[in-house]
Coordinates of N, CA and C in Angstrom, one line a residue:
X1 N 20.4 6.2 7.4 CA 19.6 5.3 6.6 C 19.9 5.6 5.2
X2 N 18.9 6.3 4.7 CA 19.4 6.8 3.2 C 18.7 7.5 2.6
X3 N 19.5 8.4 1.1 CA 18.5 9.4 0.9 C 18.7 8.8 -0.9
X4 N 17.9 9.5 -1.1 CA 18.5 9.4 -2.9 C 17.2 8.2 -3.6
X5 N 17.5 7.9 -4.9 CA 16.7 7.1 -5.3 C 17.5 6.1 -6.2
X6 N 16.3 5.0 -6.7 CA 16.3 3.8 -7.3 C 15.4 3.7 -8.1
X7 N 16.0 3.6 -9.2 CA 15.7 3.8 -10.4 C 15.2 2.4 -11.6
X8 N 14.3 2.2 -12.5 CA 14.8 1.0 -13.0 C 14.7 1.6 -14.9
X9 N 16.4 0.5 -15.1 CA 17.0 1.1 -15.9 C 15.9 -0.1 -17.1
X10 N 15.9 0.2 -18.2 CA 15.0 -0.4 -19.2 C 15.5 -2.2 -19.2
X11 N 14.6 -2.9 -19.2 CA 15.0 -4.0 -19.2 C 15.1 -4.8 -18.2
X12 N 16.2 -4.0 -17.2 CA 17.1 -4.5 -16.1 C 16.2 -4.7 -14.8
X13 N 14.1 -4.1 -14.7 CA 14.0 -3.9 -13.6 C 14.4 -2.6 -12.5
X14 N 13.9 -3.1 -11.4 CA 14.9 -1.9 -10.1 C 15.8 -2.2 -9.9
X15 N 16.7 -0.9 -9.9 CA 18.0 -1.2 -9.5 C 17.8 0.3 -8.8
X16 N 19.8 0.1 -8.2 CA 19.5 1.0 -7.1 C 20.5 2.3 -7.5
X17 N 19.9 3.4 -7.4 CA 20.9 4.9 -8.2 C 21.4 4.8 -7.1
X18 N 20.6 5.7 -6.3 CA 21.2 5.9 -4.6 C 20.2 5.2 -3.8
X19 N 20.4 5.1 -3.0 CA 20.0 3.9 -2.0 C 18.1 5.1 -1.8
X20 N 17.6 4.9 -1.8 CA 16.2 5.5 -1.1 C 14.8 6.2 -2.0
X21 N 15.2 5.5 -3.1 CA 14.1 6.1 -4.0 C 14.4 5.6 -5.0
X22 N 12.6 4.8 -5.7 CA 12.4 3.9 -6.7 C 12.0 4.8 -8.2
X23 N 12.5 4.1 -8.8 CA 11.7 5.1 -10.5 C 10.9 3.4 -11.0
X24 N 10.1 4.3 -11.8 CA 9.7 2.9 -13.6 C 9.4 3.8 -14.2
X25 N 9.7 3.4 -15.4 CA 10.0 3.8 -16.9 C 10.5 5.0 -16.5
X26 N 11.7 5.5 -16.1 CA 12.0 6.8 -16.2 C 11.5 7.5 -15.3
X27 N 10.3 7.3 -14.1 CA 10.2 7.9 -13.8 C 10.0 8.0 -12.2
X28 N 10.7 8.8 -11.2 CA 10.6 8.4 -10.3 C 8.7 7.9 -9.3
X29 N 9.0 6.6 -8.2 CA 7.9 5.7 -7.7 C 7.7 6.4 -6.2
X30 N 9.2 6.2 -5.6 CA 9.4 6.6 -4.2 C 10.8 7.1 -3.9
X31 N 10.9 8.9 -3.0 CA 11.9 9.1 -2.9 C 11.6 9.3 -1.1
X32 N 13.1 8.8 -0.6 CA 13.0 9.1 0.7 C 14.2 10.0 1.2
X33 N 14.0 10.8 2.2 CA 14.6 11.3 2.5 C 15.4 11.6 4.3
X34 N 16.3 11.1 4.6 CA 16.3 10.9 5.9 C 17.0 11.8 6.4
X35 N 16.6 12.9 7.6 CA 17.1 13.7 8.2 C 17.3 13.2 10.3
X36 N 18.2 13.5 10.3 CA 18.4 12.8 12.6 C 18.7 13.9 12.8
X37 N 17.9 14.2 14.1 CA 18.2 15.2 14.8 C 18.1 14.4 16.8
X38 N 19.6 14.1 16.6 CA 20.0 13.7 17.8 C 19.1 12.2 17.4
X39 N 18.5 12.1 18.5 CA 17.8 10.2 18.6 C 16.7 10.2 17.9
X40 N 16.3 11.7 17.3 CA 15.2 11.6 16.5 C 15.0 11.9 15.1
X41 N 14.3 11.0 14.8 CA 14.5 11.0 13.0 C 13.3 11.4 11.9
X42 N 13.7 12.0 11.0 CA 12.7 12.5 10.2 C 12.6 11.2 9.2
X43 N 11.6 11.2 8.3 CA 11.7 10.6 6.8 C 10.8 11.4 6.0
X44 N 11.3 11.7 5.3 CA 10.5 12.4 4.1 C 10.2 11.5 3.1
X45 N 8.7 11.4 2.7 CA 8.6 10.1 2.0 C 7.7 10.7 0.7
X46 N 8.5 10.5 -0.6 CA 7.2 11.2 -1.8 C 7.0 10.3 -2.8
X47 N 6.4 9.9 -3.7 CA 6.2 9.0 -4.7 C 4.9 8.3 -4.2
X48 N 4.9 7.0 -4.2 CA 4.0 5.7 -4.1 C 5.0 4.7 -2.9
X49 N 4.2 4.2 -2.2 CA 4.4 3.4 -0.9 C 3.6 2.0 -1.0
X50 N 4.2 1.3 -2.2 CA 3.3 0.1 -2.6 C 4.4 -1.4 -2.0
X51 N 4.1 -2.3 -2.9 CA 4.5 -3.5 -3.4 C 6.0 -3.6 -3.3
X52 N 6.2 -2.4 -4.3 CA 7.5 -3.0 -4.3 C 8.7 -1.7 -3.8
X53 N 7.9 -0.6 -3.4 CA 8.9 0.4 -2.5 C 9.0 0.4 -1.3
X54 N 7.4 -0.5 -0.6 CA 7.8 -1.0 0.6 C 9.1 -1.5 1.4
X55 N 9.6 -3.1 0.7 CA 10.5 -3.6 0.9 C 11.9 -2.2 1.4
X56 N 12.4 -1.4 0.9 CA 13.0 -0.2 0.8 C 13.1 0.4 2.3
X57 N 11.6 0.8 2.7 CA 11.3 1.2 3.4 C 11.8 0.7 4.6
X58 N 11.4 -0.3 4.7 CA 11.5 -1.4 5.9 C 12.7 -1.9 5.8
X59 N 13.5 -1.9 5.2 CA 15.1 -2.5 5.1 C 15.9 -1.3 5.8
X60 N 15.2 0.1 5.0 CA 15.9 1.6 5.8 C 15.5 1.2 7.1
X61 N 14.2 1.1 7.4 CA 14.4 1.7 8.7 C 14.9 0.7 10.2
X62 N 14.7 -0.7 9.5 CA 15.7 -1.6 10.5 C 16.9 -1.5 10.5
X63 N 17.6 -0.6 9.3 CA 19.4 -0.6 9.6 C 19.0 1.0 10.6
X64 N 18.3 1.6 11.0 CA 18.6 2.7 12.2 C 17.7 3.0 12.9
X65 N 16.8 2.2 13.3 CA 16.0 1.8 14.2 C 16.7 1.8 15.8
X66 N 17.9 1.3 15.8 CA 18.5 1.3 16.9 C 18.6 2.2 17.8
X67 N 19.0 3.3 17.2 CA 19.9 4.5 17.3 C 18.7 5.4 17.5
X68 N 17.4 5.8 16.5 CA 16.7 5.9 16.7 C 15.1 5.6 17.9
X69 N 14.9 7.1 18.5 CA 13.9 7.0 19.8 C 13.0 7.4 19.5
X70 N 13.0 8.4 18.3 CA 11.4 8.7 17.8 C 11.5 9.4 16.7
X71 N 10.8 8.8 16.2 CA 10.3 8.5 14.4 C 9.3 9.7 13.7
X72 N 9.6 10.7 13.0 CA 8.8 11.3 12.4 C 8.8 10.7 10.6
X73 N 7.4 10.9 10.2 CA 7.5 10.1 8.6 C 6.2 11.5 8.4
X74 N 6.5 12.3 7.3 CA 6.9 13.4 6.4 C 6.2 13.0 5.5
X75 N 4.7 12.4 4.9 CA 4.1 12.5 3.7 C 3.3 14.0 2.7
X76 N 4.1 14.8 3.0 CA 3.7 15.9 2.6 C 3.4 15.5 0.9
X77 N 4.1 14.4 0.5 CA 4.6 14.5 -0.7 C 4.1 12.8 -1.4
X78 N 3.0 12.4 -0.1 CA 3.1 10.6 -0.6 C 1.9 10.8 -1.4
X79 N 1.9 10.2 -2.1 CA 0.5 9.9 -3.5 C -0.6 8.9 -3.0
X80 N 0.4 8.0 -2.7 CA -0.6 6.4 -2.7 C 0.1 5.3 -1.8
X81 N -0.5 5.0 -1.3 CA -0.2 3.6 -0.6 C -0.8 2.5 -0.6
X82 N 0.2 0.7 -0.3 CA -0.8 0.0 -0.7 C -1.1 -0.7 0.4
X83 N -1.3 -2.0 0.6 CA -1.5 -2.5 1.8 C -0.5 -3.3 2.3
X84 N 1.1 -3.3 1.1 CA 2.1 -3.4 1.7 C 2.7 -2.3 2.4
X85 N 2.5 -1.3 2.0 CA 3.2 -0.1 2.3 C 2.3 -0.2 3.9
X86 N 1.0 -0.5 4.3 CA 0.2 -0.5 5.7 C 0.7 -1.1 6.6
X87 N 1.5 -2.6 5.8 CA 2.1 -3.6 6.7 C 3.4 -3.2 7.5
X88 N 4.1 -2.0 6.2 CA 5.3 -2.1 7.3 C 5.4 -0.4 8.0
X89 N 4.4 -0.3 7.7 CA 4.2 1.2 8.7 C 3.5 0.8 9.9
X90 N 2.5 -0.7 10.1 CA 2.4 -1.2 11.3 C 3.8 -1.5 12.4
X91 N 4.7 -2.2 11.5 CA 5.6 -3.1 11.5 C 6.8 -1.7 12.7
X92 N 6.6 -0.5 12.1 CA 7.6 0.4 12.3 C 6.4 0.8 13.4
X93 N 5.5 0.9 13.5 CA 4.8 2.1 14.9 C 4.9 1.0 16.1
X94 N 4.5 -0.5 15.9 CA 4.9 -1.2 17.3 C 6.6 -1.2 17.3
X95 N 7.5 -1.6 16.8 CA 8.8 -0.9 16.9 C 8.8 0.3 17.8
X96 N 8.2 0.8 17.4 CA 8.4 2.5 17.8 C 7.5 3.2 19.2
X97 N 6.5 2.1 19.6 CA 5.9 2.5 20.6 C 6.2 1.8 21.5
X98 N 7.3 1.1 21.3 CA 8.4 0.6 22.5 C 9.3 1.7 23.3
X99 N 9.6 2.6 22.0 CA 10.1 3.3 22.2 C 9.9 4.9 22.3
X100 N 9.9 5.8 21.9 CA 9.8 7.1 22.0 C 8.4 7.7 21.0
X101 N 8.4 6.8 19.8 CA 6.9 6.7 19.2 C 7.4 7.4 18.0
X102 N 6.1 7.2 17.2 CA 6.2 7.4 16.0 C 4.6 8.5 15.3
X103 N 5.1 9.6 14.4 CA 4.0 10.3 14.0 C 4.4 10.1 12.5
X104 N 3.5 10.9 12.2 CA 2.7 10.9 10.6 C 2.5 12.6 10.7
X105 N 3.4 13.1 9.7 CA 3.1 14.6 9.6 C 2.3 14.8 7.7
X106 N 1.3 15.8 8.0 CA 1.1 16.0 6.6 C 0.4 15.1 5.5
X107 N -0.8 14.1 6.2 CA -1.2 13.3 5.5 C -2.3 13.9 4.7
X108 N -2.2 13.7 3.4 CA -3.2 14.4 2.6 C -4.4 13.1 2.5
X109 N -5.6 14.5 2.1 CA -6.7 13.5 2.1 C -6.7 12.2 1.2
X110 N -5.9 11.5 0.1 CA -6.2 10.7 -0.1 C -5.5 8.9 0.7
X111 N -4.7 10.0 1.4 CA -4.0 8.6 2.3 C -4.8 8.4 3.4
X112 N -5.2 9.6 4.0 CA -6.2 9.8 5.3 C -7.3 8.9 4.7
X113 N -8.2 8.7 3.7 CA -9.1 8.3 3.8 C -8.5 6.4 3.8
X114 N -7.4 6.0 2.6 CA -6.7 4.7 2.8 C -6.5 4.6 4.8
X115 N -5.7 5.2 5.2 CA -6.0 4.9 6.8 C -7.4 4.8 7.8
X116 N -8.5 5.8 7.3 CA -9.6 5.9 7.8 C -10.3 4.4 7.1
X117 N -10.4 3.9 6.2 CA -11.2 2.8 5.6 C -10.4 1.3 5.9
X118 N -9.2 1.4 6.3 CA -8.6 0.2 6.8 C -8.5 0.4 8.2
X119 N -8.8 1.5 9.3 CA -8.3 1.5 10.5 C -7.1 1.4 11.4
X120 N -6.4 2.3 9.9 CA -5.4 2.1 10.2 C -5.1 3.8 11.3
X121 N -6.4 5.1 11.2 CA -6.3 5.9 11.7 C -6.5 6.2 13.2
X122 N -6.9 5.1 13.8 CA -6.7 4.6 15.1 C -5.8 4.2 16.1
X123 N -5.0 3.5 14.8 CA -3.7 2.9 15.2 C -2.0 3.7 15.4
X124 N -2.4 4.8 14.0 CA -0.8 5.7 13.9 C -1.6 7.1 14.6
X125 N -0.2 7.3 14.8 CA -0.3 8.9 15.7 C -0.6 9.8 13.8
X126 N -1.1 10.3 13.9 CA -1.4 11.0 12.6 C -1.5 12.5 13.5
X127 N -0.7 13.7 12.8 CA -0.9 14.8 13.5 C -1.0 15.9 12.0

C-alpha cells in the first residue's frame, strides 16, 4: 500500500511527498503506515482521519485489499476523525468481514467516544 506522507506545499494545496500521509501549512494531517505480515496487514494511522485524508485511506486500502485476509488499523496515534473518515472504515470492515476481519488496536478515548455516540462501537471490532 503505502507509507510516507503528503504534504501541501503553499499555494499548490495537497500534493503528494510520499504516497500515505497528508500535511497543511507545514504541518503534518495524516500519516500512515503499512506493515504485511503474510495475508495480514497492519496500518498505523496518526494525524486526523477527516474530509480530506479519508479519500487516501480508502484508495490505500482498495489497491491491497486483495492480497489482504485480515486488517489490523493501529490508532495509537489518531487525534480525530470525521464522518468521512466513519464512512470508509464502514466501507473497509464489511470488505473485511467477508473476509478474515478487521480490528481497531489502541483507540483512545476521544475516538472511542466519536464511535460510541455514532454507533459506530457496535459495528468495528475495537480491542
Amino acid at each position: 500500500m503505502f507509507n510516507g506522507q503528503i504534504r501541501n506545499e503553499a499555494g499548490h494545496g495537497f500534493v503528494a511527498e510520499q504516497q500515505g500521509c497528508l500535511k497543511r501549512k507545514g504541518d503534518v494531517i495524516m500519516n500512515i503506515e503499512t506493515v504485511f505480515n503474510d495475508s495480514e496487514v497492519v496500518l498505523n494511522i496518526s494525524g486526523r482521519l477527516d474530509t480530506i485524508t479519508a479519500p487516501t485511506l480508502e484508495t490505500g486500502f482498495m489497491q491491497m485489499e486483495a492480497a489482504c485476509k485480515s486488517l489490523i488499523l493501529d490508532f495509537a496515534k489518531l487525534e480525530y476523525i470525521s464522518s468521512a473518515g466513519l464512512r470508509v472504515l464502514l466501507k473497509m470492515q464489511k470488505t473485511m468481514a467477508a473476509k478474515g476481519g478487521m480490528k481497531l488496536l489502541h483507540v483512545n478515548e476521544t475516538i472511542m467516544e466519536i464511535f460510541e455516540i455514532t454507533g459506530f462501537s457496535g459495528i468495528l471490532n475495537i480491542v
